[in-house]
Short mmCIF file of C-alpha atoms in Angstrom, two decimals:
data_model
loop_
_atom_site.label_atom_id
_atom_site.label_comp_id
_atom_site.label_asym_id
_atom_site.label_seq_id
_atom_site.Cartn_x
_atom_site.Cartn_y
_atom_site.Cartn_z
CA MET M 1 -95.83 96.80 51.55
CA SER M 2 -96.58 98.75 54.70
CA ALA M 3 -97.28 98.08 58.33
CA THR M 4 -100.97 98.89 57.93
CA SER M 5 -101.75 97.27 54.61
CA THR M 6 -99.75 94.05 54.73
CA PRO M 7 -101.86 91.00 55.59
CA GLU M 8 -98.73 89.36 56.97
CA ALA M 9 -98.88 91.85 59.80
CA ALA M 10 -101.87 90.08 61.23
CA GLY M 11 -99.63 87.69 63.13
CA PRO M 12 -98.54 84.08 62.90
CA THR M 13 -100.36 81.59 60.74
CA GLU M 14 -101.04 77.94 61.38
CA PRO M 15 -98.07 75.85 60.18
CA GLY M 16 -98.91 74.38 56.79
CA THR M 17 -101.41 77.11 55.92
CA PRO M 18 -100.61 79.38 52.94
CA ARG M 19 -100.40 83.04 53.85
CA ALA M 20 -102.23 85.87 52.16
CA ALA M 21 -100.02 87.90 49.86
CA PRO M 22 -99.70 91.64 50.36
CA PRO M 23 -101.50 93.73 47.74
CA ARG M 24 -98.58 95.99 46.95
CA ARG M 25 -96.03 94.39 44.63
CA THR M 26 -93.18 96.46 43.21
CA PHE M 27 -90.89 93.86 41.55
CA GLY M 28 -91.80 92.59 38.10
CA LEU M 29 -89.99 89.79 36.26
CA ALA M 30 -87.17 92.06 35.08
CA ALA M 31 -86.48 93.53 38.54
CA ALA M 32 -86.76 90.13 40.25
CA THR M 33 -84.41 88.54 37.72
CA ALA M 34 -81.99 91.45 38.15
CA LEU M 35 -82.17 90.97 41.93
CA VAL M 36 -81.19 87.31 41.55
CA MET M 37 -78.40 87.98 39.05
CA GLY M 38 -77.16 91.04 40.93
CA ASN M 39 -76.92 89.11 44.20
CA ILE M 40 -75.27 86.05 42.66
CA ILE M 41 -72.72 88.03 40.66
CA GLY M 42 -70.99 90.47 42.95
CA GLY M 43 -67.29 91.11 43.32
CA GLY M 44 -66.33 87.45 43.29
CA ILE M 45 -66.41 87.05 39.51
CA PHE M 46 -63.53 89.52 39.13
CA ALA M 47 -61.20 87.47 41.34
CA LEU M 48 -62.43 83.89 40.90
CA PRO M 49 -60.37 82.90 37.83
CA ALA M 50 -57.11 83.64 39.63
CA THR M 51 -58.37 82.01 42.82
CA VAL M 52 -59.06 78.65 41.18
CA ALA M 53 -56.22 78.78 38.63
CA PRO M 54 -53.83 76.73 40.82
CA TYR M 55 -56.17 73.74 40.36
CA GLY M 56 -56.06 73.97 36.57
CA THR M 57 -58.95 73.82 34.13
CA VAL M 58 -60.69 71.22 36.32
CA SER M 59 -62.16 74.30 38.01
CA LEU M 60 -64.20 74.92 34.85
CA LEU M 61 -65.84 71.53 35.46
CA ALA M 62 -66.49 72.60 39.05
CA PHE M 63 -68.26 75.70 37.71
CA LEU M 64 -70.53 73.51 35.59
CA VAL M 65 -71.39 71.25 38.53
CA LEU M 66 -72.19 74.24 40.74
CA SER M 67 -74.26 75.80 37.96
CA LEU M 68 -76.40 72.69 37.66
CA GLY M 69 -76.86 72.58 41.42
CA ALA M 70 -77.83 76.25 41.54
CA VAL M 71 -80.46 75.70 38.83
CA LEU M 72 -81.87 72.82 40.88
CA LEU M 73 -82.19 75.16 43.88
CA ALA M 74 -83.86 77.78 41.67
CA LEU M 75 -86.42 75.21 40.55
CA LEU M 76 -86.95 74.15 44.16
CA PHE M 77 -87.60 77.70 45.36
CA GLY M 78 -89.93 78.34 42.44
CA LYS M 79 -92.05 75.34 43.44
CA LEU M 80 -92.09 76.29 47.12
CA ALA M 81 -93.00 79.90 46.27
CA ARG M 82 -96.18 78.63 44.60
CA ARG M 83 -97.25 77.30 47.96
CA SER M 84 -96.11 80.26 50.11
CA PRO M 85 -95.76 83.39 47.91
CA VAL M 86 -94.78 85.70 50.78
CA THR M 87 -91.77 87.59 52.08
CA GLY M 88 -89.37 85.39 54.00
CA GLY M 89 -89.17 82.41 51.66
CA LEU M 90 -86.44 80.27 53.18
CA TYR M 91 -87.79 80.99 56.67
CA VAL M 92 -91.41 80.28 55.77
CA TYR M 93 -90.82 76.90 54.11
CA PRO M 94 -89.16 75.12 57.10
CA ARG M 95 -91.53 76.83 59.54
CA ASP M 96 -94.63 75.58 57.73
CA ALA M 97 -93.24 72.06 57.44
CA PHE M 98 -91.45 71.49 60.75
CA GLY M 99 -92.61 74.19 63.14
CA GLU M 100 -91.35 77.44 64.60
CA PHE M 101 -87.95 76.26 65.82
CA ALA M 102 -86.91 75.03 62.37
CA GLY M 103 -88.15 78.29 60.89
CA PHE M 104 -86.20 80.28 63.43
CA LEU M 105 -82.96 78.34 62.81
CA SER M 106 -83.35 78.88 59.06
CA ALA M 107 -84.04 82.60 59.50
CA TRP M 108 -81.20 83.06 61.99
CA SER M 109 -78.70 81.19 59.82
CA TYR M 110 -79.69 83.08 56.69
CA TRP M 111 -79.65 86.42 58.48
CA THR M 112 -76.17 85.65 59.82
CA MET M 113 -75.02 84.80 56.31
CA CYS M 114 -76.42 88.06 54.97
CA TRP M 115 -74.74 90.49 57.32
CA VAL M 116 -71.44 88.61 57.34
CA SER M 117 -71.52 88.53 53.53
CA ILE M 118 -72.33 92.24 53.42
CA ALA M 119 -69.24 93.01 55.48
CA ALA M 120 -67.08 90.83 53.23
CA LEU M 121 -68.40 92.48 50.06
CA ALA M 122 -67.80 95.96 51.44
CA VAL M 123 -64.20 95.04 52.19
CA ALA M 124 -63.85 93.64 48.64
CA VAL M 125 -64.64 97.09 47.20
CA VAL M 126 -61.44 98.50 48.66
CA GLY M 127 -59.10 96.65 46.31
CA TYR M 128 -60.86 97.96 43.21
CA VAL M 129 -61.09 101.52 44.52
CA ASP M 130 -57.35 101.33 45.15
CA VAL M 131 -56.86 100.84 41.39
CA LEU M 132 -58.82 104.02 40.68
CA ILE M 133 -57.60 106.11 43.61
CA PRO M 134 -54.40 104.76 45.20
CA LEU M 135 -54.89 104.39 48.95
CA HIS M 136 -51.21 103.60 49.59
CA GLY M 137 -52.03 100.98 52.21
CA ASN M 138 -53.60 103.53 54.56
CA HIS M 139 -55.87 101.41 56.76
CA ALA M 140 -57.92 104.40 57.88
CA LEU M 141 -58.73 105.36 54.27
CA GLU M 142 -59.46 101.72 53.41
CA ALA M 143 -61.90 101.50 56.30
CA VAL M 144 -63.64 104.72 55.16
CA VAL M 145 -64.03 103.32 51.62
CA ALA M 146 -65.44 100.04 52.95
CA LEU M 147 -67.91 101.85 55.21
CA ALA M 148 -69.01 104.11 52.36
CA ALA M 149 -69.60 101.04 50.18
CA LEU M 150 -71.75 99.63 52.98
CA TRP M 151 -73.80 102.69 53.91
CA LEU M 152 -74.55 104.11 50.44
CA PRO M 153 -76.57 101.03 49.35
CA ALA M 154 -78.25 101.12 52.76
CA ALA M 155 -79.46 104.63 51.93
CA ALA M 156 -81.13 103.27 48.76
CA ASN M 157 -82.90 100.68 50.90
CA PHE M 158 -84.16 103.31 53.32
CA ALA M 159 -85.66 105.09 50.30
CA GLY M 160 -87.92 102.09 49.59
CA THR M 161 -88.16 98.84 47.61
CA ARG M 162 -88.97 100.72 44.40
CA TRP M 163 -85.55 102.40 44.59
CA VAL M 164 -83.89 99.09 45.42
CA GLY M 165 -85.35 97.53 42.27
CA ALA M 166 -84.30 100.51 40.13
CA VAL M 167 -80.74 100.48 41.47
CA GLN M 168 -80.56 96.72 40.96
CA VAL M 169 -81.56 96.93 37.29
CA VAL M 170 -79.10 99.76 36.56
CA SER M 171 -76.16 98.14 38.38
CA THR M 172 -76.88 94.78 36.74
CA VAL M 173 -76.79 96.33 33.26
CA LEU M 174 -73.59 98.25 34.06
CA LYS M 175 -71.71 95.13 35.04
CA PHE M 176 -73.18 92.66 32.55
CA VAL M 177 -72.49 94.66 29.40
CA PRO M 178 -68.67 94.65 29.79
CA LEU M 179 -68.63 91.17 31.31
CA LEU M 180 -70.63 89.75 28.42
CA LEU M 181 -68.42 91.55 25.91
CA LEU M 182 -65.35 89.91 27.44
CA SER M 183 -67.15 86.57 27.66
CA THR M 184 -68.03 86.70 23.94
CA VAL M 185 -65.51 88.88 22.09
CA GLY M 186 -62.72 87.60 24.32
CA LEU M 187 -63.35 84.04 23.14
CA PHE M 188 -62.10 85.00 19.67
CA PHE M 189 -58.67 85.87 21.15
CA VAL M 190 -58.28 82.70 23.24
CA ASP M 191 -54.99 80.83 22.90
CA ALA M 192 -55.29 77.14 23.80
CA ASP M 193 -51.69 77.10 25.08
CA ASN M 194 -52.68 79.49 27.90
CA PHE M 195 -55.07 77.06 29.58
CA GLY M 196 -52.37 75.01 31.23
CA PRO M 197 -52.87 71.49 32.64
CA PHE M 198 -56.31 70.06 33.40
CA ASN M 199 -55.28 69.16 36.95
CA ALA M 200 -52.43 71.35 38.15
CA SER M 201 -52.81 70.61 41.86
CA GLY M 202 -51.06 67.25 41.98
CA GLN M 203 -53.97 65.61 43.83
CA SER M 204 -56.64 63.35 42.40
CA VAL M 205 -59.12 64.78 39.92
CA SER M 206 -61.98 64.29 42.36
CA GLY M 207 -59.99 66.00 45.11
CA ALA M 208 -59.11 68.93 42.86
CA LEU M 209 -62.75 69.18 41.76
CA ALA M 210 -63.97 69.30 45.38
CA ALA M 211 -61.27 71.76 46.45
CA SER M 212 -61.92 74.18 43.59
CA ALA M 213 -65.68 73.85 44.10
CA ALA M 214 -65.24 74.79 47.76
CA LEU M 215 -63.68 78.08 46.68
CA LEU M 216 -66.50 78.72 44.21
CA LEU M 217 -69.42 78.03 46.57
CA TYR M 218 -69.68 81.65 47.67
CA SER M 219 -70.16 82.76 44.08
CA PHE M 220 -73.63 81.19 43.78
CA LEU M 221 -75.18 82.44 47.01
CA GLY M 222 -78.17 84.57 46.03
CA VAL M 223 -80.14 82.07 43.95
CA GLU M 224 -82.89 82.39 46.60
CA SER M 225 -83.19 86.18 46.30
CA ALA M 226 -86.58 86.26 44.55
CA ALA M 227 -88.03 83.69 46.98
CA VAL M 228 -86.91 85.66 50.03
CA SER M 229 -88.47 88.84 48.63
CA ALA M 230 -91.60 87.15 47.23
CA GLY M 231 -93.79 89.61 49.13
CA GLU M 232 -92.54 92.38 46.83
CA VAL M 233 -92.85 90.37 43.60
CA ARG M 234 -95.86 90.70 41.31
CA ASP M 235 -97.58 87.36 40.59
CA PRO M 236 -95.03 85.53 42.78
CA GLU M 237 -96.48 82.07 42.07
CA ARG M 238 -95.15 82.36 38.51
CA THR M 239 -92.55 85.12 38.71
CA VAL M 240 -90.38 83.78 41.56
CA GLY M 241 -89.63 80.50 39.78
CA ARG M 242 -89.03 82.14 36.41
CA ALA M 243 -86.83 84.89 37.87
CA SER M 244 -84.84 82.38 39.93
CA VAL M 245 -84.12 80.12 36.96
CA LEU M 246 -83.45 82.96 34.50
CA GLY M 247 -81.21 84.79 36.95
CA THR M 248 -79.27 81.65 37.82
CA LEU M 249 -78.82 80.59 34.19
CA GLY M 250 -77.71 84.09 33.19
CA SER M 251 -75.21 84.17 36.03
CA ALA M 252 -73.90 80.71 35.18
CA VAL M 253 -73.35 81.68 31.54
CA VAL M 254 -71.39 84.77 32.55
CA TYR M 255 -69.35 82.78 35.10
CA VAL M 256 -68.41 79.94 32.77
CA LEU M 257 -67.77 81.96 29.60
CA GLY M 258 -65.95 84.70 31.50
CA THR M 259 -63.69 82.20 33.23
CA VAL M 260 -63.01 80.32 29.98
CA ALA M 261 -62.07 83.61 28.30
CA VAL M 262 -59.72 84.63 31.12
CA PHE M 263 -58.10 81.18 31.24
CA GLY M 264 -57.50 81.34 27.49
CA LEU M 265 -56.29 84.95 27.39
CA VAL M 266 -53.85 84.97 30.32
CA PRO M 267 -51.04 82.38 30.47
CA HIS M 268 -51.57 79.95 33.32
CA ALA M 269 -48.38 80.88 35.16
CA GLU M 270 -49.35 84.56 35.13
CA LEU M 271 -52.98 83.89 36.04
CA VAL M 272 -52.01 82.04 39.23
CA GLY M 273 -50.36 85.19 40.58
CA SER M 274 -52.75 87.75 39.11
CA GLY M 275 -54.50 90.24 41.38
CA ALA M 276 -56.86 91.46 38.63
CA PRO M 277 -57.42 88.60 36.16
CA PHE M 278 -60.15 90.33 34.14
CA ALA M 279 -58.00 93.42 33.75
CA ASP M 280 -55.12 91.25 32.52
CA ALA M 281 -57.50 89.58 30.06
CA VAL M 282 -58.61 92.94 28.64
CA ASP M 283 -54.99 94.02 28.34
CA ALA M 284 -54.28 90.83 26.37
CA ILE M 285 -57.03 91.77 23.90
CA THR M 286 -56.21 95.47 23.51
CA GLY M 287 -52.48 95.36 24.06
CA GLY M 288 -52.86 98.34 26.37
CA SER M 289 -53.01 99.08 30.08
CA TRP M 290 -56.44 100.72 30.35
CA GLY M 291 -58.15 97.43 31.19
CA GLY M 292 -57.38 97.69 34.88
CA THR M 293 -59.19 101.00 35.24
CA ALA M 294 -62.20 99.88 33.18
CA ILE M 295 -62.64 96.64 35.09
CA ALA M 296 -62.14 98.41 38.42
CA LEU M 297 -65.03 100.73 37.57
CA VAL M 298 -67.19 97.76 36.61
CA ALA M 299 -66.23 95.92 39.79
CA VAL M 300 -67.17 98.86 42.02
CA ALA M 301 -70.56 99.14 40.28
CA SER M 302 -71.04 95.37 40.54
CA ILE M 303 -70.28 95.09 44.24
CA THR M 304 -72.34 98.18 45.06
CA GLY M 305 -75.35 96.68 43.28
CA CYS M 306 -74.76 93.37 45.02
CA LEU M 307 -74.68 95.11 48.40
CA ASN M 308 -77.89 96.92 47.49
CA GLY M 309 -79.71 93.63 47.02
CA TRP M 310 -78.15 91.76 49.94
CA ILE M 311 -79.05 94.52 52.39
CA LEU M 312 -82.69 94.17 51.31
CA LEU M 313 -82.56 90.38 51.82
CA ALA M 314 -80.88 90.81 55.20
CA ALA M 315 -83.86 92.91 56.33
CA GLN M 316 -86.63 90.81 54.74
CA MET M 317 -85.85 87.48 56.41
CA PRO M 318 -86.00 88.72 60.04
CA TYR M 319 -89.02 90.87 59.08
CA ALA M 320 -91.01 87.75 58.22
CA ALA M 321 -89.83 85.95 61.37
CA ALA M 322 -90.57 88.97 63.57
CA ARG M 323 -94.17 89.00 62.28
CA ASP M 324 -94.49 85.54 63.85
CA GLY M 325 -92.82 86.59 67.10
CA LEU M 326 -89.66 84.61 66.29
CA PHE M 327 -87.38 87.63 65.96
CA PRO M 328 -87.27 90.76 68.12
CA ALA M 329 -90.29 93.01 67.43
CA PRO M 330 -88.34 95.99 66.00
CA PHE M 331 -87.42 93.88 62.94
CA ALA M 332 -91.11 93.90 61.95
CA ARG M 333 -91.29 97.68 61.61
CA VAL M 334 -91.43 99.07 58.09
CA GLY M 335 -90.91 102.62 56.88
CA LYS M 336 -92.85 104.67 54.37
CA GLY M 337 -90.95 103.09 51.50
CA GLY M 338 -92.04 99.59 52.56
CA VAL M 339 -88.58 98.51 53.76
CA PRO M 340 -87.98 97.09 57.29
CA GLY M 341 -85.80 99.96 58.39
CA PHE M 342 -84.62 98.43 61.66
CA GLY M 343 -83.50 95.29 59.81
CA VAL M 344 -81.49 97.39 57.36
CA LEU M 345 -79.95 99.39 60.20
CA ALA M 346 -79.11 96.25 62.19
CA CYS M 347 -77.28 94.55 59.32
CA VAL M 348 -75.20 97.60 58.40
CA VAL M 349 -74.31 98.26 62.04
CA LEU M 350 -73.19 94.64 62.47
CA GLY M 351 -71.36 94.89 59.15
CA THR M 352 -69.65 98.04 60.35
CA ALA M 353 -68.47 96.19 63.46
CA LEU M 354 -67.06 93.37 61.32
CA ILE M 355 -65.27 95.84 59.07
CA ALA M 356 -63.68 97.42 62.12
CA LEU M 357 -62.56 93.96 63.21
CA ASN M 358 -61.26 93.30 59.70
CA TYR M 359 -58.87 96.20 59.83
CA THR M 360 -57.45 95.20 63.19
CA ALA M 361 -57.04 91.49 62.43
CA GLY M 362 -55.85 91.88 58.82
CA PRO M 363 -58.04 92.07 55.71
CA ASP M 364 -56.90 88.95 53.85
CA THR M 365 -57.35 86.46 56.68
CA THR M 366 -60.62 87.91 57.92
CA PHE M 367 -62.12 88.12 54.44
CA ARG M 368 -61.36 84.47 53.75
CA VAL M 369 -62.90 83.40 57.06
CA LEU M 370 -66.02 85.49 56.46
CA VAL M 371 -66.54 83.99 53.00
CA LEU M 372 -66.34 80.43 54.32
CA ILE M 373 -68.76 81.20 57.17
CA THR M 374 -71.26 82.66 54.72
CA THR M 375 -71.06 79.49 52.64
CA PHE M 376 -72.05 77.33 55.62
CA THR M 377 -74.71 79.63 57.08
CA GLY M 378 -76.24 80.18 53.65
CA CYS M 379 -76.52 76.48 52.90
CA VAL M 380 -78.38 75.58 56.12
CA PRO M 381 -81.62 77.24 54.87
CA TYR M 382 -81.12 75.56 51.48
CA LEU M 383 -80.96 72.17 53.20
CA LEU M 384 -84.02 72.88 55.37
CA SER M 385 -86.03 74.17 52.38
CA ALA M 386 -85.25 71.04 50.38
CA ALA M 387 -86.27 68.96 53.41
CA ALA M 388 -89.54 70.93 53.63
CA GLN M 389 -90.34 70.10 50.00
CA LEU M 390 -89.65 66.43 50.68
CA TYR M 391 -91.96 66.64 53.69
CA TRP M 392 -94.87 68.06 51.68
CA LEU M 393 -94.36 65.47 48.97
CA ALA M 394 -94.28 62.68 51.56
CA ARG M 395 -97.55 63.97 53.04
CA GLY M 396 -99.17 63.81 49.63
CA THR M 397 -99.83 67.56 49.43
CA ARG M 398 -98.53 67.86 45.88
CA ASP M 399 -101.41 70.18 45.01
CA ARG M 400 -99.63 72.86 47.04
CA VAL M 401 -96.32 72.58 45.21
CA ARG M 402 -97.37 72.75 41.58
CA PRO M 403 -96.59 72.07 38.77
CA VAL M 404 -97.59 68.48 39.44
CA GLY M 405 -95.41 65.57 38.54
CA LEU M 406 -94.26 63.55 41.55
CA ALA M 407 -91.19 62.10 39.86
CA ARG M 408 -89.96 65.52 38.75
CA ASP M 409 -90.72 67.23 42.07
CA LEU M 410 -89.11 64.41 44.04
CA THR M 411 -86.01 64.43 41.85
CA VAL M 412 -85.54 68.17 42.25
CA ALA M 413 -86.03 67.99 46.03
CA VAL M 414 -83.70 65.02 46.56
CA LEU M 415 -80.93 66.44 44.38
CA SER M 416 -81.30 69.88 45.99
CA PHE M 417 -80.96 68.30 49.44
CA ALA M 418 -77.88 66.31 48.35
CA PHE M 419 -76.34 69.37 46.69
CA SER M 420 -76.87 71.49 49.82
CA PHE M 421 -75.34 68.78 51.98
CA TRP M 422 -72.33 68.65 49.65
CA LEU M 423 -71.93 72.42 49.84
CA ILE M 424 -71.90 72.33 53.65
CA ALA M 425 -69.28 69.57 53.62
CA GLY M 426 -67.25 71.48 51.05
CA ALA M 427 -67.04 74.55 53.28
CA GLY M 428 -64.40 72.76 55.36
CA TYR M 429 -64.08 71.82 59.03
CA ALA M 430 -63.12 75.28 60.27
CA ALA M 431 -66.03 76.99 58.53
CA VAL M 432 -68.53 74.37 59.71
CA TYR M 433 -67.23 74.67 63.28
CA GLN M 434 -67.50 78.45 63.34
CA GLY M 435 -70.78 78.41 61.43
CA VAL M 436 -72.32 76.03 63.96
CA LEU M 437 -71.26 78.39 66.76
CA PHE M 438 -73.02 81.28 64.96
CA LEU M 439 -76.09 79.07 64.48
CA PHE M 440 -76.28 77.89 68.10
CA ALA M 441 -75.79 81.44 69.36
CA GLY M 442 -79.34 82.11 68.19
CA ILE M 443 -80.90 79.47 70.45
CA PRO M 444 -80.93 81.73 73.57
CA VAL M 445 -82.68 84.39 71.47
CA TYR M 446 -85.36 81.88 70.49
CA VAL M 447 -85.78 80.72 74.10
CA TRP M 448 -86.13 84.31 75.30
CA LEU M 449 -88.69 85.21 72.64
CA ARG M 450 -90.77 82.08 73.27
CA GLY M 451 -90.64 82.65 77.00
CA ARG M 452 -92.03 86.17 76.65
CA ARG M 453 -94.97 85.16 74.47
CA ASP M 454 -98.48 84.60 75.73
CA PRO M 455 -98.79 80.97 76.93
CA GLN M 456 -101.87 80.34 74.80
CA GLU M 457 -100.19 81.79 71.69
CA ALA M 458 -97.00 79.81 72.32
CA SER M 459 -98.95 76.55 72.57
CA ALA M 460 -101.04 77.25 69.44
#
């Protein structure tokens, strides 16, 4: 993809009209699937078992519910990508269905989620680096590590999408081999007495299920990765859907089996207070203390690969919107490697600012707030995309969202909409409040951009 050869550079298209796909496609099925899996499974998997342990094994049921919902979203994006196989995905779908303002809100919300998530992931690296190289609580050193974790993947993006795909495949393999070993071999060492009570929270089962699910929402963001980067995917009409489903299913298997293994290897009372649950699980298998170092290495590779993919997505969404005049023009510029360089630079600069804020306000509190905000801002485009699919089905344009089958398409769209709505509600009042403020902050940007456009173009 380049500024001179990409048909998308021709300008905005009529809402509801499929766009021409760029001729240069660098992601095959393997790279696209790795992008999805790499973005879904980041650093969260290494802390999640301890995070949800206070709720008991009901959290395993929450994992299953979220997995089913994520697969529904993957199917939804695969169907929508058949209609609009271009870069931007979750921006393009609402724009084509409901107009420019809906497309802008989706793009702005998703972009906000991306750079806030990037900052949170970079901060998450620090804890694992501290296992390898003790930082002794030195905030200056912690900030340097977080910034290095942010800027090194950005360098891979500046090198081009081909390098992004290569790094994604390598980092995905590095983290999945040990995780799968623990999720399979570890099951043979499980002790049923370690699982603890089904509902350890003292509240109702439905309340515990919702509360644990709210903590796990962040873990499945990324299911849309192939759809957002459809402009770089070969044969996107087929590949985006397959990669989305395969990547989501692979991630769900690792999540569920890994969490079951950890729950069964580490006694419940110890797991609740564990800072490195996967390391404790490995120690339970080997009887040694080398697990912490091994898992820390895997975690650093995992989060670095996750950052590599998220930085690409953070640049691709505003790139597509900027081509339509709905984001500032610099976001539409691409470098020799086919990556929107300004978009990459913008997200890492904003991430750098958030990291600086993190180390003045306290890492634990800020990280938790950032994660909840990303859950809300990430689900808004999911909701709008599901609504777009319902719109096209209601208009009778099922030929544009193949494979045909009204009952199946309608079921997927309705359940995806309901699931997205549930995710937004599960983020909590504070996250929704702050997320709405982030969302509405983009309205002046939209007004300014529309006001500066040619009157005839704006009314088209």
